[in-house]
Amino acid sequence: MRPSSLRPPPLRPPSFSGRLHDARTATAVGRWLGAAFVVCFVTGLISHYLQHPPSWAADSLPARPIWGYRLSQGLHVGTGLAAIVLLLVKLWTVYPRLFTWPPVRGVRHALERLSVAVLVASAVLEVFTGLLNVVEWYPWPFGFIQTHFALAWVVIGSIMLHLAVKAPDIRAHWSRRSPGTRELPAADGPDRRALLLGAGAAIGVVTLATVGQSLTPLKRLDLLAPRHPDIGPMGLPVNRTAAAAGITAEALADWRLEVIGPNPYHLTLDQLRALPHASARLPIACVEGWSVEARWGGVRIADLLARAGAPPGAGLRVTSLETGGAYRVMEMGRDYAEDPLTLLALELHGEVLSADHGYPARIIAPNRPGVLQTKWVTRLEVL
Ligand SMILES: Nc1nc2c(c(=O)[nH]1)N[C@H]1C(S)=C(S)[C@@H](COP(=O)(O)O)O[C@H]1N2
Ligand SMILES: [Mo]
């Protein structure tokens, strides 16, 4: 067998012999796409396991740094959006190869094509389900979270297989002037440079026009993201309003906080307000990518649990007044429950919480996904 670098590219129909469809362009774009997918995958796992920790890990999730989840989920959505641009460019670069004739030239070729089909299909579905989740549109019959999570493994597995199959090509075209590749169209020309610059510019525009949803200094550039860090009741976005959650005036009229533990008790709102006051500057970081820091005031969860006679190291189950919905009940492990910054918040920016932000009381805890910052809290249970 000849050294792989001397082998001519496997498929080169004359009509597609330009530099924009060659292996060097595919490698150059593929590296960035691969990097985006890896960051997206790792941050996706972080998000998944913070929300659905295996039972053995639930008590040792880190409550620091307070901005950890904000950063990781900002990266998840940012790299996911960049991956959409890169995926389109990559598909455009390689599409002549996807339509070669004959479609199958043997078992090995058939398997390779099948693996590429799985890679393309899963990657496209993964980034578009993610995008539609950001705009909260679910035009499909399956559950978003399970599908997005399962597909992530298919995508990452297919990428690894693809890297293994294409390793010789990637190696030969990794740098502009690989030794021994003179007969391959490896030299950069203005057309390839223009394509790569164009792709970079498109990613720059997409990123700059959305990253302000979580990177507050750039919030003025946030033109495309569906939520803006400043826009919403009390200057903070809202995903689920009180009306959407079915929080009625009647339900709030006889609200009281029930705390269940070795010494159970309940408190009216006035009694709760009379307890030692604590405050914290903490971000809300939504899984959909927006995040914003705010000043919260209320009562420490640790104080409420201690008063119920909770043993040290106890976890907590929180129940909302909301009648349905996936976020009505939430559990938090020891490290969050004990943290002095974890509050049952009654105030936002020094004012009483508005209905949409969880009046009369909501959870705010450091380094946690927004979905776990339960609003309209009515019951705490020591676990
Ligand atoms: N009870 C309840 N709490 C909830 C939700 C919900 O649907 N129900 N949504 C969560 C989500 S997805 C986020 S991002 C935060 C947003 O808080 P905010 O609306 O005060 O900004 O609240 C969380 N708390
Ligand atoms: Mo959220």
mmCIF file of C-alpha atoms and ligand atoms in Angstrom:
data_model
loop_
_atom_site.group_PDB
_atom_site.id
_atom_site.type_symbol
_atom_site.label_atom_id
_atom_site.label_comp_id
_atom_site.label_asym_id
_atom_site.label_seq_id
_atom_site.Cartn_x
_atom_site.Cartn_y
_atom_site.Cartn_z
ATOM 1 C CA MET A 1 0.000 0.000 0.000
ATOM 2 C CA ARG A 2 1.268 3.456 -0.791
ATOM 3 C CA PRO A 3 1.623 5.905 2.092
ATOM 4 C CA SER A 4 -1.785 7.422 2.600
ATOM 5 C CA SER A 5 -0.530 10.926 1.924
ATOM 6 C CA LEU A 6 0.436 9.942 -1.625
ATOM 7 C CA ARG A 7 -2.898 8.355 -2.397
ATOM 8 C CA PRO A 8 -5.063 10.550 -4.578
ATOM 9 C CA PRO A 9 -8.213 11.782 -2.884
ATOM 10 C CA PRO A 10 -10.740 8.956 -3.195
ATOM 11 C CA LEU A 11 -13.474 10.837 -5.010
ATOM 12 C CA ARG A 12 -12.824 13.824 -7.179
ATOM 13 C CA PRO A 13 -15.397 14.361 -9.867
ATOM 14 C CA PRO A 14 -13.945 16.934 -12.274
ATOM 15 C CA SER A 15 -16.781 19.363 -11.712
ATOM 16 C CA PHE A 16 -15.852 19.595 -8.041
ATOM 17 C CA SER A 17 -12.101 19.820 -8.300
ATOM 18 C CA GLY A 18 -11.898 23.332 -6.869
ATOM 19 C CA ARG A 19 -10.291 24.100 -3.564
ATOM 20 C CA LEU A 20 -13.596 24.782 -1.838
ATOM 21 C CA HIS A 21 -14.609 21.133 -2.000
ATOM 22 C CA ASP A 22 -11.254 19.538 -1.314
ATOM 23 C CA ALA A 23 -9.919 17.715 1.687
ATOM 24 C CA ARG A 24 -7.918 20.687 2.924
ATOM 25 C CA THR A 25 -11.022 22.858 3.148
ATOM 26 C CA ALA A 26 -12.973 20.011 4.741
ATOM 27 C CA THR A 27 -10.187 19.601 7.317
ATOM 28 C CA ALA A 28 -9.901 23.316 8.024
ATOM 29 C CA VAL A 29 -13.645 23.674 8.621
ATOM 30 C CA GLY A 30 -13.922 20.281 10.311
ATOM 31 C CA ARG A 31 -11.398 21.180 13.011
ATOM 32 C CA TRP A 32 -13.437 24.155 14.130
ATOM 33 C CA LEU A 33 -16.665 22.193 13.884
ATOM 34 C CA GLY A 34 -15.130 19.372 15.924
ATOM 35 C CA ALA A 35 -13.885 21.809 18.565
ATOM 36 C CA ALA A 36 -17.331 23.456 18.772
ATOM 37 C CA PHE A 37 -19.030 20.073 19.150
ATOM 38 C CA VAL A 38 -16.612 18.955 21.869
ATOM 39 C CA VAL A 39 -17.144 22.129 23.938
ATOM 40 C CA CYS A 40 -20.880 21.835 23.338
ATOM 41 C CA PHE A 41 -20.857 18.179 24.394
ATOM 42 C CA VAL A 42 -18.857 18.728 27.591
ATOM 43 C CA THR A 43 -20.914 21.742 28.672
ATOM 44 C CA GLY A 44 -24.068 19.807 27.762
ATOM 45 C CA LEU A 45 -23.005 16.987 30.077
ATOM 46 C CA ILE A 46 -22.338 19.519 32.849
ATOM 47 C CA SER A 47 -25.819 20.934 32.391
ATOM 48 C CA HIS A 48 -27.419 17.504 32.247
ATOM 49 C CA TYR A 49 -25.736 16.168 35.373
ATOM 50 C CA LEU A 50 -26.366 19.337 37.377
ATOM 51 C CA GLN A 51 -30.061 18.878 36.573
ATOM 52 C CA HIS A 52 -30.246 15.103 36.806
ATOM 53 C CA PRO A 53 -27.370 13.993 39.032
ATOM 54 C CA PRO A 54 -27.001 10.281 39.715
ATOM 55 C CA SER A 55 -28.005 9.678 43.347
ATOM 56 C CA TRP A 56 -24.418 9.095 44.494
ATOM 57 C CA ALA A 57 -23.366 12.532 43.206
ATOM 58 C CA ALA A 58 -26.399 14.564 44.259
ATOM 59 C CA ASP A 59 -24.847 15.657 47.553
ATOM 60 C CA SER A 60 -21.493 16.696 46.193
ATOM 61 C CA LEU A 61 -22.317 19.034 43.329
ATOM 62 C CA PRO A 62 -20.224 22.192 43.587
ATOM 63 C CA ALA A 63 -21.971 25.391 44.670
ATOM 64 C CA ARG A 64 -18.899 27.385 43.567
ATOM 65 C CA PRO A 65 -17.979 29.271 41.524
ATOM 66 C CA ILE A 66 -21.338 31.020 41.630
ATOM 67 C CA TRP A 67 -20.996 31.852 37.934
ATOM 68 C CA GLY A 68 -19.925 28.344 36.896
ATOM 69 C CA TYR A 69 -23.189 27.257 35.325
ATOM 70 C CA ARG A 70 -23.659 30.681 33.808
ATOM 71 C CA LEU A 71 -20.344 30.335 31.976
ATOM 72 C CA SER A 72 -20.782 26.719 30.986
ATOM 73 C CA GLN A 73 -24.317 27.135 29.653
ATOM 74 C CA GLY A 74 -23.350 30.372 27.885
ATOM 75 C CA LEU A 75 -20.604 28.371 26.172
ATOM 76 C CA HIS A 76 -23.029 25.552 25.404
ATOM 77 C CA VAL A 77 -25.481 27.763 23.575
ATOM 78 C CA GLY A 78 -22.741 29.933 22.032
ATOM 79 C CA THR A 79 -20.778 26.999 20.613
ATOM 80 C CA GLY A 80 -24.035 25.334 19.551
ATOM 81 C CA LEU A 81 -25.002 28.391 17.506
ATOM 82 C CA ALA A 82 -21.506 28.587 16.005
ATOM 83 C CA ALA A 83 -21.744 24.867 15.179
ATOM 84 C CA ILE A 84 -24.834 25.545 13.047
ATOM 85 C CA VAL A 85 -22.824 27.890 10.800
ATOM 86 C CA LEU A 86 -19.839 25.522 10.708
ATOM 87 C CA LEU A 87 -22.035 22.519 9.980
ATOM 88 C CA LEU A 88 -23.643 24.288 7.023
ATOM 89 C CA VAL A 89 -20.229 25.267 5.624
ATOM 90 C CA LYS A 90 -18.835 21.784 6.186
ATOM 91 C CA LEU A 91 -21.821 20.147 4.487
ATOM 92 C CA TRP A 92 -21.497 22.523 1.565
ATOM 93 C CA THR A 93 -17.789 21.690 1.292
ATOM 94 C CA VAL A 94 -18.269 17.922 1.263
ATOM 95 C CA TYR A 95 -21.655 17.583 -0.439
ATOM 96 C CA PRO A 96 -20.184 16.513 -3.828
ATOM 97 C CA ARG A 97 -18.862 13.447 -2.006
ATOM 98 C CA LEU A 98 -22.259 12.675 -0.593
ATOM 99 C CA PHE A 99 -23.678 12.198 -4.104
ATOM 100 C CA THR A 100 -20.966 10.071 -5.718
ATOM 101 C CA TRP A 101 -21.818 7.323 -8.171
ATOM 102 C CA PRO A 102 -22.077 4.385 -7.697
ATOM 103 C CA PRO A 103 -23.434 5.026 -4.209
ATOM 104 C CA VAL A 104 -21.889 1.859 -2.799
ATOM 105 C CA ARG A 105 -18.635 0.226 -3.852
ATOM 106 C CA GLY A 106 -18.438 -2.616 -1.415
ATOM 107 C CA VAL A 107 -18.987 -3.447 2.210
ATOM 108 C CA ARG A 108 -16.324 -1.148 3.632
ATOM 109 C CA HIS A 109 -17.527 1.755 1.535
ATOM 110 C CA ALA A 110 -21.139 1.066 2.489
ATOM 111 C CA LEU A 111 -20.248 1.075 6.194
ATOM 112 C CA GLU A 112 -18.283 4.272 5.842
ATOM 113 C CA ARG A 113 -21.163 5.973 4.074
ATOM 114 C CA LEU A 114 -23.592 4.706 6.688
ATOM 115 C CA SER A 115 -21.436 6.207 9.440
ATOM 116 C CA VAL A 116 -21.350 9.536 7.599
ATOM 117 C CA ALA A 117 -25.136 9.395 7.189
ATOM 118 C CA VAL A 118 -25.554 8.846 10.939
ATOM 119 C CA LEU A 119 -23.107 11.667 11.685
ATOM 120 C CA VAL A 120 -24.814 14.151 9.369
ATOM 121 C CA ALA A 121 -28.354 13.246 10.428
ATOM 122 C CA SER A 122 -27.642 13.283 14.161
ATOM 123 C CA ALA A 123 -25.554 16.473 14.022
ATOM 124 C CA VAL A 124 -28.219 18.343 12.026
ATOM 125 C CA LEU A 125 -31.016 17.168 14.307
ATOM 126 C CA GLU A 126 -28.979 17.957 17.427
ATOM 127 C CA VAL A 127 -28.194 21.570 16.563
ATOM 128 C CA PHE A 128 -31.678 22.311 15.257
ATOM 129 C CA THR A 129 -33.482 20.820 18.275
ATOM 130 C CA GLY A 130 -31.156 22.950 20.408
ATOM 131 C CA LEU A 131 -31.938 26.056 18.365
ATOM 132 C CA LEU A 132 -35.684 25.484 18.527
ATOM 133 C CA ASN A 133 -35.455 24.935 22.285
ATOM 134 C CA VAL A 134 -33.791 28.339 22.608
ATOM 135 C CA VAL A 135 -36.853 29.879 20.979
ATOM 136 C CA GLU A 136 -39.144 27.533 22.940
ATOM 137 C CA TRP A 137 -40.755 25.969 19.895
ATOM 138 C CA TYR A 138 -41.352 22.224 20.069
ATOM 139 C CA PRO A 139 -42.873 21.107 16.762
ATOM 140 C CA TRP A 140 -42.194 17.398 17.417
ATOM 141 C CA PRO A 141 -43.850 14.586 19.328
ATOM 142 C CA PHE A 142 -40.773 13.545 21.366
ATOM 143 C CA GLY A 143 -39.363 14.995 24.564
ATOM 144 C CA PHE A 144 -36.671 17.585 23.886
ATOM 145 C CA ILE A 145 -34.392 16.855 26.820
ATOM 146 C CA GLN A 146 -34.184 13.065 26.382
ATOM 147 C CA THR A 147 -33.736 13.323 22.624
ATOM 148 C CA HIS A 148 -31.154 16.102 22.761
ATOM 149 C CA PHE A 149 -29.187 14.198 25.415
ATOM 150 C CA ALA A 150 -29.306 10.815 23.653
ATOM 151 C CA LEU A 151 -28.445 12.320 20.267
ATOM 152 C CA ALA A 152 -25.427 14.063 21.794
ATOM 153 C CA TRP A 153 -23.858 10.656 22.424
ATOM 154 C CA VAL A 154 -24.654 9.549 18.879
ATOM 155 C CA VAL A 155 -23.067 12.729 17.509
ATOM 156 C CA ILE A 156 -19.927 12.477 19.613
ATOM 157 C CA GLY A 157 -19.568 8.756 18.868
ATOM 158 C CA SER A 158 -20.004 9.382 15.131
ATOM 159 C CA ILE A 159 -17.415 12.160 15.269
ATOM 160 C CA MET A 160 -14.903 9.834 16.888
ATOM 161 C CA LEU A 161 -15.565 7.169 14.271
ATOM 162 C CA HIS A 162 -15.308 9.774 11.520
ATOM 163 C CA LEU A 163 -11.981 11.030 12.896
ATOM 164 C CA ALA A 164 -10.650 7.478 12.956
ATOM 165 C CA VAL A 165 -11.786 6.724 9.393
ATOM 166 C CA LYS A 166 -10.525 10.040 8.063
ATOM 167 C CA ALA A 167 -7.322 10.149 10.109
ATOM 168 C CA PRO A 168 -5.026 9.776 7.051
ATOM 169 C CA ASP A 169 -6.824 12.573 5.184
ATOM 170 C CA ILE A 170 -6.874 14.801 8.237
ATOM 171 C CA ARG A 171 -3.185 14.237 8.886
ATOM 172 C CA ALA A 172 -2.284 14.981 5.275
ATOM 173 C CA HIS A 173 -4.285 18.203 5.226
ATOM 174 C CA TRP A 174 -3.852 19.404 8.775
ATOM 175 C CA SER A 175 -1.402 22.137 7.940
ATOM 176 C CA ARG A 176 -1.236 24.187 4.782
ATOM 177 C CA ARG A 177 1.977 22.603 3.556
ATOM 178 C CA SER A 178 2.079 19.003 4.654
ATOM 179 C CA PRO A 179 5.203 17.275 3.419
ATOM 180 C CA GLY A 180 4.641 15.087 0.385
ATOM 181 C CA THR A 181 1.282 16.501 -0.546
ATOM 182 C CA ARG A 182 2.429 18.685 -3.418
ATOM 183 C CA GLU A 183 0.086 17.007 -5.850
ATOM 184 C CA LEU A 184 -2.897 17.529 -3.561
ATOM 185 C CA PRO A 185 -4.528 20.930 -3.751
ATOM 186 C CA ALA A 186 -3.101 21.833 -0.387
ATOM 187 C CA ALA A 187 -1.931 25.350 -1.043
ATOM 188 C CA ASP A 188 -4.307 28.024 0.176
ATOM 189 C CA GLY A 189 -5.692 30.236 -2.494
ATOM 190 C CA PRO A 190 -7.872 33.313 -2.354
ATOM 191 C CA ASP A 191 -11.052 31.249 -2.826
ATOM 192 C CA ARG A 192 -10.445 29.019 0.186
ATOM 193 C CA ARG A 193 -9.307 31.932 2.289
ATOM 194 C CA ALA A 194 -12.455 33.818 1.303
ATOM 195 C CA LEU A 195 -14.636 30.882 2.305
ATOM 196 C CA LEU A 196 -12.934 30.504 5.672
ATOM 197 C CA LEU A 197 -13.026 34.245 6.319
ATOM 198 C CA GLY A 198 -16.687 34.314 5.321
ATOM 199 C CA ALA A 199 -17.475 31.456 7.693
ATOM 200 C CA GLY A 200 -15.533 33.207 10.455
ATOM 201 C CA ALA A 201 -17.384 36.450 9.817
ATOM 202 C CA ALA A 202 -20.763 34.664 9.900
ATOM 203 C CA ILE A 203 -19.865 33.054 13.216
ATOM 204 C CA GLY A 204 -18.674 36.411 14.515
ATOM 205 C CA VAL A 205 -21.977 38.047 13.622
ATOM 206 C CA VAL A 206 -24.078 35.212 15.084
ATOM 207 C CA THR A 207 -21.993 35.205 18.262
ATOM 208 C CA LEU A 208 -21.874 38.975 18.747
ATOM 209 C CA ALA A 209 -25.591 39.301 18.102
ATOM 210 C CA THR A 210 -26.502 36.666 20.707
ATOM 211 C CA VAL A 211 -23.754 36.410 23.320
ATOM 212 C CA GLY A 212 -24.992 39.556 25.081
ATOM 213 C CA GLN A 213 -27.863 37.455 26.432
ATOM 214 C CA SER A 214 -25.407 36.065 28.955
ATOM 215 C CA LEU A 215 -22.251 38.183 28.609
ATOM 216 C CA THR A 216 -23.721 41.302 30.142
ATOM 217 C CA PRO A 217 -21.046 43.798 28.942
ATOM 218 C CA LEU A 218 -22.156 42.978 25.370
ATOM 219 C CA LYS A 219 -25.859 43.168 26.100
ATOM 220 C CA ARG A 220 -26.340 46.138 23.779
ATOM 221 C CA LEU A 221 -25.335 43.948 20.829
ATOM 222 C CA ASP A 222 -27.882 41.272 21.732
ATOM 223 C CA LEU A 223 -30.140 41.717 18.709
ATOM 224 C CA LEU A 224 -30.938 38.135 17.741
ATOM 225 C CA ALA A 225 -31.347 36.229 21.019
ATOM 226 C CA PRO A 226 -34.995 35.763 21.970
ATOM 227 C CA ARG A 227 -34.444 37.132 25.485
ATOM 228 C CA HIS A 228 -32.629 40.261 26.545
ATOM 229 C CA PRO A 229 -31.068 40.404 30.020
ATOM 230 C CA ASP A 230 -32.816 43.691 30.851
ATOM 231 C CA ILE A 231 -36.257 43.050 29.444
ATOM 232 C CA GLY A 232 -38.912 41.601 31.718
ATOM 233 C CA PRO A 233 -40.758 42.438 34.920
ATOM 234 C CA MET A 234 -38.369 44.078 37.429
ATOM 235 C CA GLY A 235 -35.760 44.245 34.679
ATOM 236 C CA LEU A 236 -35.238 40.475 34.455
ATOM 237 C CA PRO A 237 -36.477 37.992 31.824
ATOM 238 C CA VAL A 238 -39.189 35.473 32.630
ATOM 239 C CA ASN A 239 -39.628 32.075 31.009
ATOM 240 C CA ARG A 240 -42.794 30.914 32.701
ATOM 241 C CA THR A 241 -45.197 33.557 33.906
ATOM 242 C CA ALA A 242 -47.436 33.218 36.951
ATOM 243 C CA ALA A 243 -50.444 33.043 34.628
ATOM 244 C CA ALA A 244 -48.875 30.250 32.574
ATOM 245 C CA ALA A 245 -48.087 28.360 35.779
ATOM 246 C CA GLY A 246 -51.693 28.700 36.973
ATOM 247 C CA ILE A 247 -50.801 30.762 40.056
ATOM 248 C CA THR A 248 -54.114 32.356 41.007
ATOM 249 C CA ALA A 249 -54.941 35.110 43.482
ATOM 250 C CA GLU A 250 -56.995 32.586 45.501
ATOM 251 C CA ALA A 251 -54.063 30.210 45.750
ATOM 252 C CA LEU A 252 -51.873 33.060 46.981
ATOM 253 C CA ALA A 253 -54.463 34.381 49.437
ATOM 254 C CA ASP A 254 -53.889 31.642 51.995
ATOM 255 C CA TRP A 255 -50.252 31.039 51.163
ATOM 256 C CA ARG A 256 -47.957 29.871 53.894
ATOM 257 C CA LEU A 257 -44.626 28.173 53.917
ATOM 258 C CA GLU A 258 -44.723 24.635 55.177
ATOM 259 C CA VAL A 259 -41.427 23.183 56.410
ATOM 260 C CA ILE A 260 -41.374 19.443 56.964
ATOM 261 C CA GLY A 261 -38.622 17.858 59.033
ATOM 262 C CA PRO A 262 -37.998 16.426 62.506
ATOM 263 C CA ASN A 263 -39.664 19.594 63.945
ATOM 264 C CA PRO A 264 -42.177 20.636 61.282
ATOM 265 C CA TYR A 265 -43.616 24.151 61.276
ATOM 266 C CA HIS A 266 -45.235 26.684 59.031
ATOM 267 C CA LEU A 267 -44.891 30.397 58.573
ATOM 268 C CA THR A 268 -47.042 33.144 57.167
ATOM 269 C CA LEU A 269 -45.394 35.631 54.851
ATOM 270 C CA ASP A 270 -45.149 38.182 57.666
ATOM 271 C CA GLN A 271 -43.508 35.647 59.971
ATOM 272 C CA LEU A 272 -41.084 34.726 57.221
ATOM 273 C CA ARG A 273 -40.203 38.379 56.644
ATOM 274 C CA ALA A 274 -39.496 38.767 60.349
ATOM 275 C CA LEU A 275 -36.736 36.127 60.277
ATOM 276 C CA PRO A 276 -33.071 37.177 59.974
ATOM 277 C CA HIS A 277 -32.618 38.717 56.554
ATOM 278 C CA ALA A 278 -29.892 37.598 54.151
ATOM 279 C CA SER A 279 -28.943 38.822 50.709
ATOM 280 C CA ALA A 280 -26.872 37.542 47.818
ATOM 281 C CA ARG A 281 -25.822 38.653 44.366
ATOM 282 C CA LEU A 282 -26.431 35.607 42.211
ATOM 283 C CA PRO A 283 -27.124 34.984 38.550
ATOM 284 C CA ILE A 284 -30.122 33.225 37.083
ATOM 285 C CA ALA A 285 -28.727 31.167 34.236
ATOM 286 C CA CYS A 286 -31.372 29.596 32.037
ATOM 287 C CA VAL A 287 -30.561 26.425 30.122
ATOM 288 C CA GLU A 288 -31.710 28.279 27.025
ATOM 289 C CA GLY A 289 -28.664 30.515 27.202
ATOM 290 C CA TRP A 290 -29.720 33.796 28.778
ATOM 291 C CA SER A 291 -28.353 34.682 32.166
ATOM 292 C CA VAL A 292 -28.230 37.729 34.347
ATOM 293 C CA GLU A 293 -26.997 38.574 37.808
ATOM 294 C CA ALA A 294 -29.357 40.117 40.338
ATOM 295 C CA ARG A 295 -29.485 41.092 43.990
ATOM 296 C CA TRP A 296 -31.749 38.815 45.989
ATOM 297 C CA GLY A 297 -33.000 39.223 49.550
ATOM 298 C CA GLY A 298 -34.734 36.695 51.770
ATOM 299 C CA VAL A 299 -34.063 34.005 54.313
ATOM 300 C CA ARG A 300 -31.237 31.479 54.245
ATOM 301 C CA ILE A 301 -32.397 27.970 53.413
ATOM 302 C CA ALA A 302 -29.862 26.674 55.952
ATOM 303 C CA ASP A 303 -31.610 28.709 58.693
ATOM 304 C CA LEU A 304 -35.044 27.382 57.720
ATOM 305 C CA LEU A 305 -33.762 23.806 57.726
ATOM 306 C CA ALA A 306 -31.957 24.199 61.051
ATOM 307 C CA ARG A 307 -35.177 25.481 62.580
ATOM 308 C CA ALA A 308 -36.923 22.306 61.398
ATOM 309 C CA GLY A 309 -34.294 20.264 63.233
ATOM 310 C CA ALA A 310 -32.606 19.050 60.060
ATOM 311 C CA PRO A 311 -29.501 16.986 60.789
ATOM 312 C CA PRO A 312 -26.243 18.355 59.330
ATOM 313 C CA GLY A 313 -25.807 17.302 55.735
ATOM 314 C CA ALA A 314 -29.520 16.978 55.001
ATOM 315 C CA GLY A 315 -30.804 17.504 51.496
ATOM 316 C CA LEU A 316 -33.985 19.293 50.572
ATOM 317 C CA ARG A 317 -37.092 18.856 48.453
ATOM 318 C CA VAL A 318 -38.853 22.021 47.326
ATOM 319 C CA THR A 319 -42.426 22.139 46.058
ATOM 320 C CA SER A 320 -44.032 24.967 44.152
ATOM 321 C CA LEU A 321 -47.606 26.184 44.263
ATOM 322 C CA GLU A 322 -47.651 25.520 40.542
ATOM 323 C CA THR A 323 -50.167 22.760 39.837
ATOM 324 C CA GLY A 324 -48.324 21.013 37.000
ATOM 325 C CA GLY A 325 -45.206 21.455 34.941
ATOM 326 C CA ALA A 326 -41.834 19.781 35.005
ATOM 327 C CA TYR A 327 -40.354 22.211 37.535
ATOM 328 C CA ARG A 328 -42.975 22.014 40.273
ATOM 329 C CA VAL A 329 -40.822 19.805 42.514
ATOM 330 C CA MET A 330 -37.055 20.214 42.838
ATOM 331 C CA GLU A 331 -34.461 18.538 45.019
ATOM 332 C CA MET A 332 -31.167 19.989 46.133
ATOM 333 C CA GLY A 333 -28.237 18.186 47.679
ATOM 334 C CA ARG A 334 -26.347 19.000 50.838
ATOM 335 C CA ASP A 335 -23.808 21.388 49.335
ATOM 336 C CA TYR A 336 -26.491 23.718 48.033
ATOM 337 C CA ALA A 337 -28.797 23.389 51.034
ATOM 338 C CA GLU A 338 -25.995 24.295 53.480
ATOM 339 C CA ASP A 339 -24.628 27.148 51.405
ATOM 340 C CA PRO A 340 -25.042 30.580 53.036
ATOM 341 C CA LEU A 341 -25.861 32.039 49.604
ATOM 342 C CA THR A 342 -28.796 29.692 48.994
ATOM 343 C CA LEU A 343 -31.899 31.688 49.796
ATOM 344 C CA LEU A 344 -35.611 31.452 49.918
ATOM 345 C CA ALA A 345 -35.804 34.808 48.175
ATOM 346 C CA LEU A 346 -38.603 37.255 48.919
ATOM 347 C CA GLU A 347 -37.056 40.258 47.204
ATOM 348 C CA LEU A 348 -35.338 41.120 43.965
ATOM 349 C CA HIS A 349 -33.268 44.308 43.745
ATOM 350 C CA GLY A 350 -34.651 45.375 47.129
ATOM 351 C CA GLU A 351 -38.304 45.085 46.094
ATOM 352 C CA VAL A 352 -40.924 42.449 46.790
ATOM 353 C CA LEU A 353 -40.806 39.728 44.117
ATOM 354 C CA SER A 354 -43.266 40.213 41.310
ATOM 355 C CA ALA A 355 -45.769 37.465 40.527
ATOM 356 C CA ASP A 356 -43.801 36.323 37.480
ATOM 357 C CA HIS A 357 -40.579 36.059 39.472
ATOM 358 C CA GLY A 358 -42.151 33.735 42.001
ATOM 359 C CA TYR A 359 -44.038 35.823 44.580
ATOM 360 C CA PRO A 360 -44.183 35.280 47.482
ATOM 361 C CA ALA A 361 -41.036 33.137 47.692
ATOM 362 C CA ARG A 362 -38.601 31.468 45.361
ATOM 363 C CA ILE A 363 -35.333 29.582 45.488
ATOM 364 C CA ILE A 364 -32.084 31.195 44.415
ATOM 365 C CA ALA A 365 -28.900 29.147 44.747
ATOM 366 C CA PRO A 366 -25.362 29.527 43.389
ATOM 367 C CA ASN A 367 -24.065 27.609 40.359
ATOM 368 C CA ARG A 368 -27.354 25.944 39.400
ATOM 369 C CA PRO A 369 -29.402 25.777 36.196
ATOM 370 C CA GLY A 370 -32.305 28.245 36.029
ATOM 371 C CA VAL A 371 -34.846 25.429 35.882
ATOM 372 C CA LEU A 372 -33.932 24.534 39.462
ATOM 373 C CA GLN A 373 -34.492 28.076 40.800
ATOM 374 C CA THR A 374 -38.037 27.139 41.770
ATOM 375 C CA LYS A 375 -40.636 29.900 41.894
ATOM 376 C CA TRP A 376 -43.833 30.177 44.023
ATOM 377 C CA VAL A 377 -42.365 27.927 46.711
ATOM 378 C CA THR A 378 -44.858 26.613 49.243
ATOM 379 C CA ARG A 379 -43.171 23.606 50.863
ATOM 380 C CA LEU A 380 -39.683 22.617 52.008
ATOM 381 C CA GLU A 381 -38.998 19.032 53.054
ATOM 382 C CA VAL A 382 -35.862 17.898 54.834
ATOM 383 C CA LEU A 383 -34.545 14.736 53.199
HETATM 384 N N1 LIG B 1 -42.274 26.635 39.710
HETATM 385 C C1 LIG B 1 -41.486 26.946 38.652
HETATM 386 N N2 LIG B 1 -40.295 27.544 38.861
HETATM 387 C C2 LIG B 1 -39.505 27.866 37.829
HETATM 388 C C3 LIG B 1 -39.890 27.600 36.501
HETATM 389 C C4 LIG B 1 -41.144 26.974 36.294
HETATM 390 O O1 LIG B 1 -41.565 26.693 35.161
HETATM 391 N N3 LIG B 1 -41.907 26.667 37.390
HETATM 392 N N4 LIG B 1 -39.048 27.963 35.462
HETATM 393 C C5 LIG B 1 -37.624 27.996 35.782
HETATM 394 C C6 LIG B 1 -36.785 28.511 34.723
HETATM 395 S S1 LIG B 1 -36.711 27.592 33.305
HETATM 396 C C7 LIG B 1 -35.988 29.607 34.886
HETATM 397 S S2 LIG B 1 -34.824 30.018 33.731
HETATM 398 C C8 LIG B 1 -36.129 30.475 36.057
HETATM 399 C C9 LIG B 1 -36.334 31.887 35.588
HETATM 400 O O2 LIG B 1 -36.622 32.726 36.636
HETATM 401 P P1 LIG B 1 -37.278 34.145 36.337
HETATM 402 O O3 LIG B 1 -38.539 33.875 35.550
HETATM 403 O O4 LIG B 1 -37.532 34.776 37.659
HETATM 404 O O5 LIG B 1 -36.296 34.924 35.538
HETATM 405 O O6 LIG B 1 -37.197 30.075 36.881
HETATM 406 C C10 LIG B 1 -37.317 28.710 37.089
HETATM 407 N N5 LIG B 1 -38.310 28.471 38.088
HETATM 408 MO MO MO B 2 -34.865 28.227 32.175
#
